[in-house]
Coordinates of C-alpha atoms and ligand atoms in Angstrom, one line a residue:
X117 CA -55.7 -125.4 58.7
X118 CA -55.1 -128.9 56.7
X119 CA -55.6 -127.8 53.1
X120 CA -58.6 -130.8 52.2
X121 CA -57.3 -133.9 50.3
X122 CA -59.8 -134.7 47.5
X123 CA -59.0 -137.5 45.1
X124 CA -59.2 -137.7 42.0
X125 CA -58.7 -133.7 42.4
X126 CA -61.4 -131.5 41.8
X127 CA -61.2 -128.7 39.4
X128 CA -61.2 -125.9 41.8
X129 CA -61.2 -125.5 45.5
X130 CA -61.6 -122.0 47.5
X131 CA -61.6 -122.0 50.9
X132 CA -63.9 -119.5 52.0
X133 CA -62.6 -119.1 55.9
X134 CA -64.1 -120.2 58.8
X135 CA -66.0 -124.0 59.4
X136 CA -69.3 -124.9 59.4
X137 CA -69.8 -127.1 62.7
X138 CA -72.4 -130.1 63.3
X139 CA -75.2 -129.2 60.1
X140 CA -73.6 -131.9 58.0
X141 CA -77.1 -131.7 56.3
X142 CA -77.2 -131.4 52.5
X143 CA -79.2 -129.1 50.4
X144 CA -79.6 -130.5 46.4
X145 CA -80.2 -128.2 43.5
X146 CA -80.6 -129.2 39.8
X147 CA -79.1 -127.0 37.8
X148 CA -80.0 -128.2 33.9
X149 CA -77.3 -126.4 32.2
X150 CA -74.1 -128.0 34.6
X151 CA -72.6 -130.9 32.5
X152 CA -73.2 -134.5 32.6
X153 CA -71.3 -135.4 35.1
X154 CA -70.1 -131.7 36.9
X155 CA -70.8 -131.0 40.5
X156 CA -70.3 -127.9 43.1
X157 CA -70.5 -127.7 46.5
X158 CA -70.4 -125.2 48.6
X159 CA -69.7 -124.8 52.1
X160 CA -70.7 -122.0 54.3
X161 CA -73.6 -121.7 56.5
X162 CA -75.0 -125.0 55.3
X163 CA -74.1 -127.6 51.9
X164 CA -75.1 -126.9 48.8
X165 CA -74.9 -129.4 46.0
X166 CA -75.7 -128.4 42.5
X167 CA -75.4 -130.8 39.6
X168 CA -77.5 -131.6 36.4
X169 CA -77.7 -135.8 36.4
X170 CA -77.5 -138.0 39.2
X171 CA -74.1 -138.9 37.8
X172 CA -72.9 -135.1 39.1
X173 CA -75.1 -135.5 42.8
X174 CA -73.4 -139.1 43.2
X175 CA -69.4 -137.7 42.1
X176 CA -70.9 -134.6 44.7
X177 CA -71.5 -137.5 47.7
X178 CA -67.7 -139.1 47.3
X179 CA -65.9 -135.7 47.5
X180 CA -68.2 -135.1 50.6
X181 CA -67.4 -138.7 52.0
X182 CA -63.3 -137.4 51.7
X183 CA -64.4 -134.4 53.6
X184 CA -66.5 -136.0 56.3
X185 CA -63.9 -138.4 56.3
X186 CA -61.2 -135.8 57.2
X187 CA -62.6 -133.3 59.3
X188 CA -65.4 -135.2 61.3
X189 CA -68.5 -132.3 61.7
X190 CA -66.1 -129.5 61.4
X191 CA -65.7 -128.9 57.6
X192 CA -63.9 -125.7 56.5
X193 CA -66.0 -123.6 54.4
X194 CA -64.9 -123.8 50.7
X195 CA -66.4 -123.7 47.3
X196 CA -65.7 -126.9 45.1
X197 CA -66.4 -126.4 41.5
X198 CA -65.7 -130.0 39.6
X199 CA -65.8 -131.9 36.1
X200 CA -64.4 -134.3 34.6
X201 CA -61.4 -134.1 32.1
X202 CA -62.6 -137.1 29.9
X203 CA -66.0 -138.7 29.8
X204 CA -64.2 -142.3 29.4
X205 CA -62.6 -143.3 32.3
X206 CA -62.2 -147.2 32.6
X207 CA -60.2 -150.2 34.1
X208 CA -60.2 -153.7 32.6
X209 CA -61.0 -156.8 34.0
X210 CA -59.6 -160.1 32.7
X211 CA -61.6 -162.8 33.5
X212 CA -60.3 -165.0 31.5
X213 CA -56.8 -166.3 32.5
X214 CA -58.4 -166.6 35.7
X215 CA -62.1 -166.2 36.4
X216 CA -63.6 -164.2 39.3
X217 CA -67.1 -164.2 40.7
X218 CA -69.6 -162.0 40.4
X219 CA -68.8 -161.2 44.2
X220 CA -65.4 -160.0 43.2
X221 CA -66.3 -158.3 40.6
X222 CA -68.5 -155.9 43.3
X223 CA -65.6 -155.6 45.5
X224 CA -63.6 -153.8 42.2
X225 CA -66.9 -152.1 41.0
X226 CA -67.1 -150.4 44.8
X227 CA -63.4 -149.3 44.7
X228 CA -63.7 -148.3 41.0
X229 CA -66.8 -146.0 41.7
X230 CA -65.1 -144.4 44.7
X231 CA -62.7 -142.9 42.6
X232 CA -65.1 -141.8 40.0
X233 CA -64.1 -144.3 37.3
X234 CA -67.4 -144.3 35.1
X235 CA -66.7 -147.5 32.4
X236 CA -66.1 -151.0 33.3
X237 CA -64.8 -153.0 30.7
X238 CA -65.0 -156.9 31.4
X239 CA -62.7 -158.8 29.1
X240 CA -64.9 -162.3 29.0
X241 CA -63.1 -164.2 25.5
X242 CA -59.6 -165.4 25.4
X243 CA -57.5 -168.3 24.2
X244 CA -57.8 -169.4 28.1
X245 CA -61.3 -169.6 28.2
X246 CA -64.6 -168.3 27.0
X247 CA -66.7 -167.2 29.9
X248 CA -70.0 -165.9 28.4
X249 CA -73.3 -168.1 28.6
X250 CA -74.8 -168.0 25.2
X251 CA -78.4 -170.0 24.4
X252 CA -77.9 -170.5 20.6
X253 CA -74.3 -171.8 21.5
X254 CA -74.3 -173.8 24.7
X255 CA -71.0 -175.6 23.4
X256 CA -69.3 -172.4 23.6
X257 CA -69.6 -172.7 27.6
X258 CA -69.3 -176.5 28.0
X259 CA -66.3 -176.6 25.9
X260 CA -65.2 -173.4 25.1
X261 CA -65.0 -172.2 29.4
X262 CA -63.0 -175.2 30.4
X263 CA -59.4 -175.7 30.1
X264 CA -57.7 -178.6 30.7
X265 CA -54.4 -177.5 32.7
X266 CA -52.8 -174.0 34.1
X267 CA -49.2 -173.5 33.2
X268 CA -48.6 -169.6 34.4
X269 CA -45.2 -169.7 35.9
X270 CA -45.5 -171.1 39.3
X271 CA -49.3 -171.9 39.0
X272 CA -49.2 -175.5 37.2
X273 CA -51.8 -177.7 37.5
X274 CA -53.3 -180.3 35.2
X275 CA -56.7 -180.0 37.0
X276 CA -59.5 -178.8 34.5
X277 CA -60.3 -174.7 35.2
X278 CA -62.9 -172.9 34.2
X279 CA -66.3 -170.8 34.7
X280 CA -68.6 -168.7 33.2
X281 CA -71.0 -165.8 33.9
X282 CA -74.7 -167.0 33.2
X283 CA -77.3 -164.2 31.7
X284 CA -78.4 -163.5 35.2
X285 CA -75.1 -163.0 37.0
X286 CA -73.9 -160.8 33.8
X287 CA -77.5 -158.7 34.6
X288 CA -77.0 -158.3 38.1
X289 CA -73.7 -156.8 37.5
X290 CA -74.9 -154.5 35.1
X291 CA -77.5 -153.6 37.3
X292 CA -74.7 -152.6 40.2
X293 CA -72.5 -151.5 38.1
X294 CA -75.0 -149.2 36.5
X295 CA -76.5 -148.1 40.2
X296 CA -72.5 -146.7 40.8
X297 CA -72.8 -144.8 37.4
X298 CA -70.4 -147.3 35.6
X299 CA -71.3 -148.9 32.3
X300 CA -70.2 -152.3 31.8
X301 CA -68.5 -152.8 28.5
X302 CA -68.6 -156.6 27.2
X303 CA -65.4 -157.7 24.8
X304 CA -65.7 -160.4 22.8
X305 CA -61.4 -160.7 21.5
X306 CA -61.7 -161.6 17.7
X307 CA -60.4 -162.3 15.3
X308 CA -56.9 -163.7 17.7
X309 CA -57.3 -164.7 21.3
X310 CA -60.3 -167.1 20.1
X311 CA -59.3 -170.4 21.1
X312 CA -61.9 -170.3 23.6
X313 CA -64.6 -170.4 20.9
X314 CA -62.3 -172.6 18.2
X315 CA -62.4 -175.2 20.5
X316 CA -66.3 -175.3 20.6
X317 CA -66.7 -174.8 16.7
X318 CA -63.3 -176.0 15.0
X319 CA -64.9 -175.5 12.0
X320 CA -64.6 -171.7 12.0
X321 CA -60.8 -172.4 12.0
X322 CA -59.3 -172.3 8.5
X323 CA -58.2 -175.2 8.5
X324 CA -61.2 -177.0 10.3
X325 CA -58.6 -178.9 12.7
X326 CA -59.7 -179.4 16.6
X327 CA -58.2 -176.9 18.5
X328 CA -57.5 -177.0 22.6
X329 CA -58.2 -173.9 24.9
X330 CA -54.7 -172.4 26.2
X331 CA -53.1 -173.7 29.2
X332 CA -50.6 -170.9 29.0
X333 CA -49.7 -167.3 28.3
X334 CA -49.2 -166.0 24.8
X335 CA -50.1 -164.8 21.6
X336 CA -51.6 -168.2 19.5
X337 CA -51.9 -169.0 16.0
X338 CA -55.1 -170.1 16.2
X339 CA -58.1 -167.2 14.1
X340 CA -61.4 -167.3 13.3
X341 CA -61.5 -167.5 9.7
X342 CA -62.1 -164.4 7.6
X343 CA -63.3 -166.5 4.4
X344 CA -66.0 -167.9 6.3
X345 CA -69.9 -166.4 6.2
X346 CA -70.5 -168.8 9.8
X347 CA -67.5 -166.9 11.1
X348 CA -69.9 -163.8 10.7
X349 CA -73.0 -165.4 11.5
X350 CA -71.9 -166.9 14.6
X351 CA -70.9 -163.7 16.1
X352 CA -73.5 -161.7 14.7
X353 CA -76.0 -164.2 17.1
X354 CA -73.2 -163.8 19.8
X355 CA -73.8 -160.2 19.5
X356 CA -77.3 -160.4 19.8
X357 CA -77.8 -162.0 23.0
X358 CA -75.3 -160.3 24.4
X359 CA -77.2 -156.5 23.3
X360 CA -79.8 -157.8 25.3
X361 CA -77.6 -158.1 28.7
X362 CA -75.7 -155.0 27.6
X363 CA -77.6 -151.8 26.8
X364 CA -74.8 -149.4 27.5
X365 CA -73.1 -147.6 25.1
X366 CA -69.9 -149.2 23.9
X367 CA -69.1 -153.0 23.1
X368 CA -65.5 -153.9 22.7
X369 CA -64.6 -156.6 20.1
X370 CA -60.7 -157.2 20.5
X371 CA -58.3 -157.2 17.5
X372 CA -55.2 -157.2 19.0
X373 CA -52.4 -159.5 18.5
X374 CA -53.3 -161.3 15.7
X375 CA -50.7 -163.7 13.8
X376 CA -52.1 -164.1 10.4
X377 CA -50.4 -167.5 9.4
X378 CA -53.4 -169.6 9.2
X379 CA -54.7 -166.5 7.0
X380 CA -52.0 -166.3 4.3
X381 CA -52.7 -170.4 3.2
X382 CA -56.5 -170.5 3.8
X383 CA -58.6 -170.8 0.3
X384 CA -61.1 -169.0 1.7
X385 CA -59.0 -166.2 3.1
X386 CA -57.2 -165.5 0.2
X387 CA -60.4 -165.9 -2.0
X388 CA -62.2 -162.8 0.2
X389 CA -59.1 -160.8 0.0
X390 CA -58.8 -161.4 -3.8
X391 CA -62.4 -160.4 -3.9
X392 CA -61.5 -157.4 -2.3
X393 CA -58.6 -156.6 -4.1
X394 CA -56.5 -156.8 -1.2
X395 CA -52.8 -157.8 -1.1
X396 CA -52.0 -157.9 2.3
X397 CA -53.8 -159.6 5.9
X398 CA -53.7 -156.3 8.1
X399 CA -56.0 -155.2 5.1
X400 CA -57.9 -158.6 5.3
X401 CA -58.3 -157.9 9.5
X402 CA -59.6 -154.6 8.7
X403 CA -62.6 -155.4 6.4
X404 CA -63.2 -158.2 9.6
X405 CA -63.3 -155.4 12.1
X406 CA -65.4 -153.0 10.0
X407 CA -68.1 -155.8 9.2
X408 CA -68.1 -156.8 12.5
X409 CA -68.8 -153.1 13.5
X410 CA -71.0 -152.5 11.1
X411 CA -73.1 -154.8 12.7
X412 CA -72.6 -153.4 15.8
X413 CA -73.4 -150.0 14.7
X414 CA -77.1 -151.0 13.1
X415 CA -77.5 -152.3 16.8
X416 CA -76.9 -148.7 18.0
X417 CA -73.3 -149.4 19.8
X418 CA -70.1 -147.3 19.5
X419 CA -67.5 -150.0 18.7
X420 CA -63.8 -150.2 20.6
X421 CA -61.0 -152.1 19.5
X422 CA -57.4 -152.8 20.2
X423 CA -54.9 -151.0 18.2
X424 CA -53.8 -153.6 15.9
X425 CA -57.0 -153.3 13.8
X426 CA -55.4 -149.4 12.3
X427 CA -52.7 -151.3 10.7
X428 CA -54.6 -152.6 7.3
X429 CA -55.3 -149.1 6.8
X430 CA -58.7 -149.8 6.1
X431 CA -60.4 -148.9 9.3
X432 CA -63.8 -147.0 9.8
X433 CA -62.9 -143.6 11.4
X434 CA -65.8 -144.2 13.1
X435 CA -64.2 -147.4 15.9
X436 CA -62.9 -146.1 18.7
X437 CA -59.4 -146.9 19.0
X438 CA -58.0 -148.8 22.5
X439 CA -53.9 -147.7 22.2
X440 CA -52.3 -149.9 24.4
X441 CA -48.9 -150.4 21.8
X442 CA -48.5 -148.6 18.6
X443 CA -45.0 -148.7 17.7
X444 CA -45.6 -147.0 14.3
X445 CA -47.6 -144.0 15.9
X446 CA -50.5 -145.4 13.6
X447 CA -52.9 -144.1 16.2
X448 CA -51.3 -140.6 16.0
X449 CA -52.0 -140.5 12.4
X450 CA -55.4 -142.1 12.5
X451 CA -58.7 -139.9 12.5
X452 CA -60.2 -141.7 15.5
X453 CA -61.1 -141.7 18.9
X454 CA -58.7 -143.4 21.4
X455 CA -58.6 -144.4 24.8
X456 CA -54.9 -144.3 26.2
X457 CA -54.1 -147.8 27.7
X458 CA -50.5 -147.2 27.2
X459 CA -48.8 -150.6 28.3
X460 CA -45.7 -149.2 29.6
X461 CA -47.8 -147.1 32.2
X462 CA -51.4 -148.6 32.8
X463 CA -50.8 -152.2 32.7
X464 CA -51.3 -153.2 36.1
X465 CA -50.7 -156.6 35.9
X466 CA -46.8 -155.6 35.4
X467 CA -45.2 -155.7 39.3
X468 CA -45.0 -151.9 40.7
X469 CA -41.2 -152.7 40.0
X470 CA -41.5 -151.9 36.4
X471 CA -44.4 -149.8 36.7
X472 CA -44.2 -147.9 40.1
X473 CA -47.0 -145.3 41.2
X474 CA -45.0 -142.6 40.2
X475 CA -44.3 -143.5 36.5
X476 CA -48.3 -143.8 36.2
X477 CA -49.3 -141.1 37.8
X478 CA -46.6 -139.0 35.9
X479 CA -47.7 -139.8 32.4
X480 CA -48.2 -137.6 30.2
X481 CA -51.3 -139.0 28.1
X482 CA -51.8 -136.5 25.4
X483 CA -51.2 -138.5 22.2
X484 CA -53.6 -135.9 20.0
X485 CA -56.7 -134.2 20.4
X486 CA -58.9 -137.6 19.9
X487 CA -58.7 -138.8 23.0
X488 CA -61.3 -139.4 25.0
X489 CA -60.7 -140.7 28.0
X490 CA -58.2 -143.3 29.5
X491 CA -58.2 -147.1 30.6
X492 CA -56.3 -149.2 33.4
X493 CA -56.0 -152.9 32.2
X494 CA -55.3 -155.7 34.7
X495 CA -54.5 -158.8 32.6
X496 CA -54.8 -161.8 34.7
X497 CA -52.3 -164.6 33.8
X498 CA -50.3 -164.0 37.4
X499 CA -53.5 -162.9 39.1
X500 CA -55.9 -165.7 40.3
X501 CA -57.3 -164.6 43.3
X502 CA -59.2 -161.3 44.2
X503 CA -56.8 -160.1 46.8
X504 CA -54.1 -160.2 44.4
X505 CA -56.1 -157.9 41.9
X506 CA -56.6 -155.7 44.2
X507 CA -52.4 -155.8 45.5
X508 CA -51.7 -155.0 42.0
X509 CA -54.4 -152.5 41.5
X510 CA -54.4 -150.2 44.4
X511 CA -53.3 -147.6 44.6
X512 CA -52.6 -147.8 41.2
X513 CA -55.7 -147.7 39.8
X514 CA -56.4 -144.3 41.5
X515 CA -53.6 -142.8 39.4
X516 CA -55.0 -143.4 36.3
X517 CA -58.7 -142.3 38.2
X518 CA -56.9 -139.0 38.7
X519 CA -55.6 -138.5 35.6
X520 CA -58.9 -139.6 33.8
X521 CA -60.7 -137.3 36.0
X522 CA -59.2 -134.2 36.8
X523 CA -58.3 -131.2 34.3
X524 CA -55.2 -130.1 37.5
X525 CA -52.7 -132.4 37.6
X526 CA -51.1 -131.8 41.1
X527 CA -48.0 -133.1 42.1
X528 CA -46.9 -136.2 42.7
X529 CA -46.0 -135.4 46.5
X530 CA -49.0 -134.1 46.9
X531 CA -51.5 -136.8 45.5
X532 CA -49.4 -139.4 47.6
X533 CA -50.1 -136.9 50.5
X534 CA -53.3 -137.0 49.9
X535 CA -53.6 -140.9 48.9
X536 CA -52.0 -141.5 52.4
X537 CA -54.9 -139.5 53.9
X538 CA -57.7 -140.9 52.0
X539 CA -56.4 -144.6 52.5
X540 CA -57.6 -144.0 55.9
X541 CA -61.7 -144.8 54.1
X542 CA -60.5 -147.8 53.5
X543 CA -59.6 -151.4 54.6
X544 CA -56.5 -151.5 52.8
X545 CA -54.9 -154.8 53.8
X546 CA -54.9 -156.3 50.6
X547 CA -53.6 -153.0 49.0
X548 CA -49.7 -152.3 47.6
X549 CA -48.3 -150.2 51.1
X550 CA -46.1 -147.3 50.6
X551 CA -42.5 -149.0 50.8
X552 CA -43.7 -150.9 47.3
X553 CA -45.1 -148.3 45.3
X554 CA -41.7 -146.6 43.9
X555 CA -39.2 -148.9 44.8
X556 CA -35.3 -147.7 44.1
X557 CA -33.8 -148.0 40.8
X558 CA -31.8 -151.0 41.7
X559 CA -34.0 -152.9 43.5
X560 CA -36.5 -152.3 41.1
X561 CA -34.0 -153.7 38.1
X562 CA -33.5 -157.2 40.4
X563 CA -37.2 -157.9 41.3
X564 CA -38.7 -156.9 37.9
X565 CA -35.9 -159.4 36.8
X566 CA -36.8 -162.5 38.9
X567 CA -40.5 -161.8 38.7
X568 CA -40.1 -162.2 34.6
X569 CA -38.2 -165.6 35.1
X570 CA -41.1 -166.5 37.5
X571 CA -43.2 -166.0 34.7
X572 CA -41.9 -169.0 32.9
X573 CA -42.1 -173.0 32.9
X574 CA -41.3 -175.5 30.7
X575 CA -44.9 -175.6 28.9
X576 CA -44.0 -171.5 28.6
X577 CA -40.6 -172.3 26.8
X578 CA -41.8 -175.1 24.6
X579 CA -44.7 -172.4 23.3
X580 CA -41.6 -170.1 22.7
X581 CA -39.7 -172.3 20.8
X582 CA -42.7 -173.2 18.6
X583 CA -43.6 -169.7 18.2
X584 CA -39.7 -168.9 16.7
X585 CA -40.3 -171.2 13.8
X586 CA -43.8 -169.8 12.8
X587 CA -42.9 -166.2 12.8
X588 CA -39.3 -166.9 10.8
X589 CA -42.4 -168.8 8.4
X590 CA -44.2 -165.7 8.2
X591 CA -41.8 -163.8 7.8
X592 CA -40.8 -165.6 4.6
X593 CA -44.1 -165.0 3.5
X594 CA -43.9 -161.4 3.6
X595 CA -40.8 -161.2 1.9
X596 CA -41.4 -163.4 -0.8
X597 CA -44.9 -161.6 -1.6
X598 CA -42.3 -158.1 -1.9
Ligands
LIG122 C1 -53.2 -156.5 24.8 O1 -52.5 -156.3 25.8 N1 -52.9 -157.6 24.1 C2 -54.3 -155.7 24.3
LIG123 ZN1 -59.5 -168.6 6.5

């Protein structure tokens, strides 16, 4: 008989012998002391669910829709027992870069939920656009959302792009997020990746100078300022409105990649850091990220952010850390939480050349014993369109589901057994097919190759350039303050 393929994998199956023919039926029993989100069914004579939350009876329907699925009225008999490994198990949406409707946004929630991903976090600041309607700031949308150009390899364009989510669309898809027992987590990127709100209030810059929302990729030089009460004030109100859309657990304020040049010649900057008694920026970034948690914190949230925000040294233990690059194992040393995003295995905007099904299935994502739970990003500089997202993140996606979700990490022959079997629920048209997902090593070297010169243009290389001369200043900086 064809052993059942169940995905992400339960904790235990035992088949029983026999099949249970036509009563298709099912039986629900609440059992207080199961956990959150546990379920078990048993198959014999009829089905029994038991579960504690709703959360546990819904995970309980999706193994039974891979059953149904697979064996029509004609199930097997077996016992399922089932939990989950982490109770954070996310993917990212960028909607930034390139915006998506609320529509879209659905089509991923659905897909998401089906593989028992329970955290949605929506990316909604960048330097490419700010994409969050907010009543005390209606500049931040008129000017803020709009950029005036695309320059993302082959996609140039000097049309104006942009979009935004008003209060109602973000509610409605908190409301179907929530009905697929998936929070939606809001990040708002400070204090890099702002240029989206720099351009609508230049005067939170340091130096007070206009500043344009991105046309390209990349890491920009442009920061709130960390001398500056409005900076605080402004996001503080920014907080609140959004609190009232949010009510889920989490909120996600950014942090990574942040180039402190601007910081290192601003009055104000170097007057709080003085104040502080501070000699270096990291430091500087940390007090940013801890009062802007703080805040967050007397508003009841658990705060997440990047990475980049251990390396003042100066972090509340308290923030969840998001590990997506930590060169100097800072994370591993750290006393907080952290959510594995590990770039070189969950980024699924990368092609499935570099990062092939395989590899992220495969990874081993046991940093220490903080973790709790694990993230797929898709960034969305290459990705404008939904069926593109969805190329990019399926079957991927369900790799990291897998490894979020289930404490038995089968093989790798198996789970693409089984993915093969349950693609079958699915349209999968727009999905990665099997001859793409581990490409050989050679063909893999060539079209990652040519897919990272496709990345660039000349507005790319002239952002490059200009970059080279302010790290080399920074640089200086740091070794003339040793
Ligand atoms: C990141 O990829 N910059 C978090
Ligand atoms: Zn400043």
């Amino acid at each position: 008989m064809m052993y059942p393929s169940i995905i992400p994998a339960p904790s235990k199956v035992a088949l029983l012998g026999g099949m249970l023919i036509g009563k298709l039926d099912v039986v629900k029993e609440t059992v207080p002391d199961m956990g959150k989100e546990a379920y078990e069914i048993t198959i014999k004579d009829k089905i029994t669910v038991k579960a504690s939350t709703d959360a546990g009876f819904y995970y309980a329907d999706i193994t039974l829709e891979q059953l149904f699925q697979q064996y029509g009225d004609c199930i097997p008999c077996m016992i399922i027992e089932d939990e989950p490994r982490y109770a954070y198990r996310a993917f990212m949406i960028d909607c930034c870069r390139h915006f998506f409707k609320v529509a879209d946004i659905k089509k991923m929630i659905d897909l998401c939920a089906s593989f028992k991903f329970n955290k949605f976090h929506w990316h909604l600041s960048e330097d490419q656009g700010w994409r969050i309607e907010i009543e005390k700031y209606p500049q931040l949308t008129e000017i803020g959302s709009v950029r005036h150009g695309s320059y993302f390899g082959k996609e140039i364009s000097d049309e104006d792009y942009g979009g935004y989510y008003t209060k109602a669309d973000m509610k409605e898809i908190v409301d179907y997020a929530a009905r697929h027992f998936i929070e939606v987590i809001p990040e708002i990127d400070i204090p890099g990746h702002s240029s989206g709100i720099l351009a609508a209030m230049p005067e939170l810059t340091c130096s007070g100078n206009k500043v344009e929302v991105k046309t390209t990729a990349g890491i920009f030089w442009d920061l709130l300022c960390a001398g500056n009460e409005n900076s605080y004030k402004v996001i503080f109100d920014i907080i609140d409105e959004l609190c009232d859309i949010f009510p889920g657990e989490y909120f996600h304020i950014g942090g990574d990649e942040v180039p402190k040049l601007q910081w290192t010649s601003c009055k104000k900057c170097q007057a709080k850091m003085k104040e502080l008694g501070y000699d270096n920026e990291e430091q500087l970034q940390g007090y940013f990220v801890n009062r802007v948690s703080d805040y967050l914190r007397s508003r009841g949230k658990t705060v997440i952010s990047w990475n980049e925000s251990l390396k003042g040294g100066n972090l509340s233990s308290e923030n969840v850390i998001q590990l997506w690059m930590d060169k100097d194992n800072l994370c591993k040393k750290s006393p907080n939480r952290i959510i594995i995003s590990d770039f070189y295995h969950y980024y699924m905007d990368y092609p499935y050349e570099m990062t092939p099904l395989k590899k992220v299935y495969n990874y081993d994502d046991k940093v220490n014993g903080k973790v709790i739970g694990v993230e797929t990003p898709i960034w969305c500089e290459y990705v404008s369109d939904i069926d593109r997202m969805i190329y990019m993140c399926f079957p991927r996606f369900i790799a990291v589901a897998q490894n979020g979700w289930s404490k038995r990490k089968p093989a790798y022959e198996t789970f693409e057994k089984d993915l093969i079997n349950i693609m079958k629920m699915y349209d999968t048209t727009e999905w990665a097919q099997r001859d793409v997902w581990n490409r050989p090593l050679l063909i893999r070297n060539v079209k990652t190759a040519f897919r990272f010169i496709g990345t660039l243009n000349r507005e790319f290389a002239d952002k490059l350039l200009d970059d080279r001369k302010k790290r080399k200043k920074l640089n200086e900086y740091y070794k003339n303050k040793k």
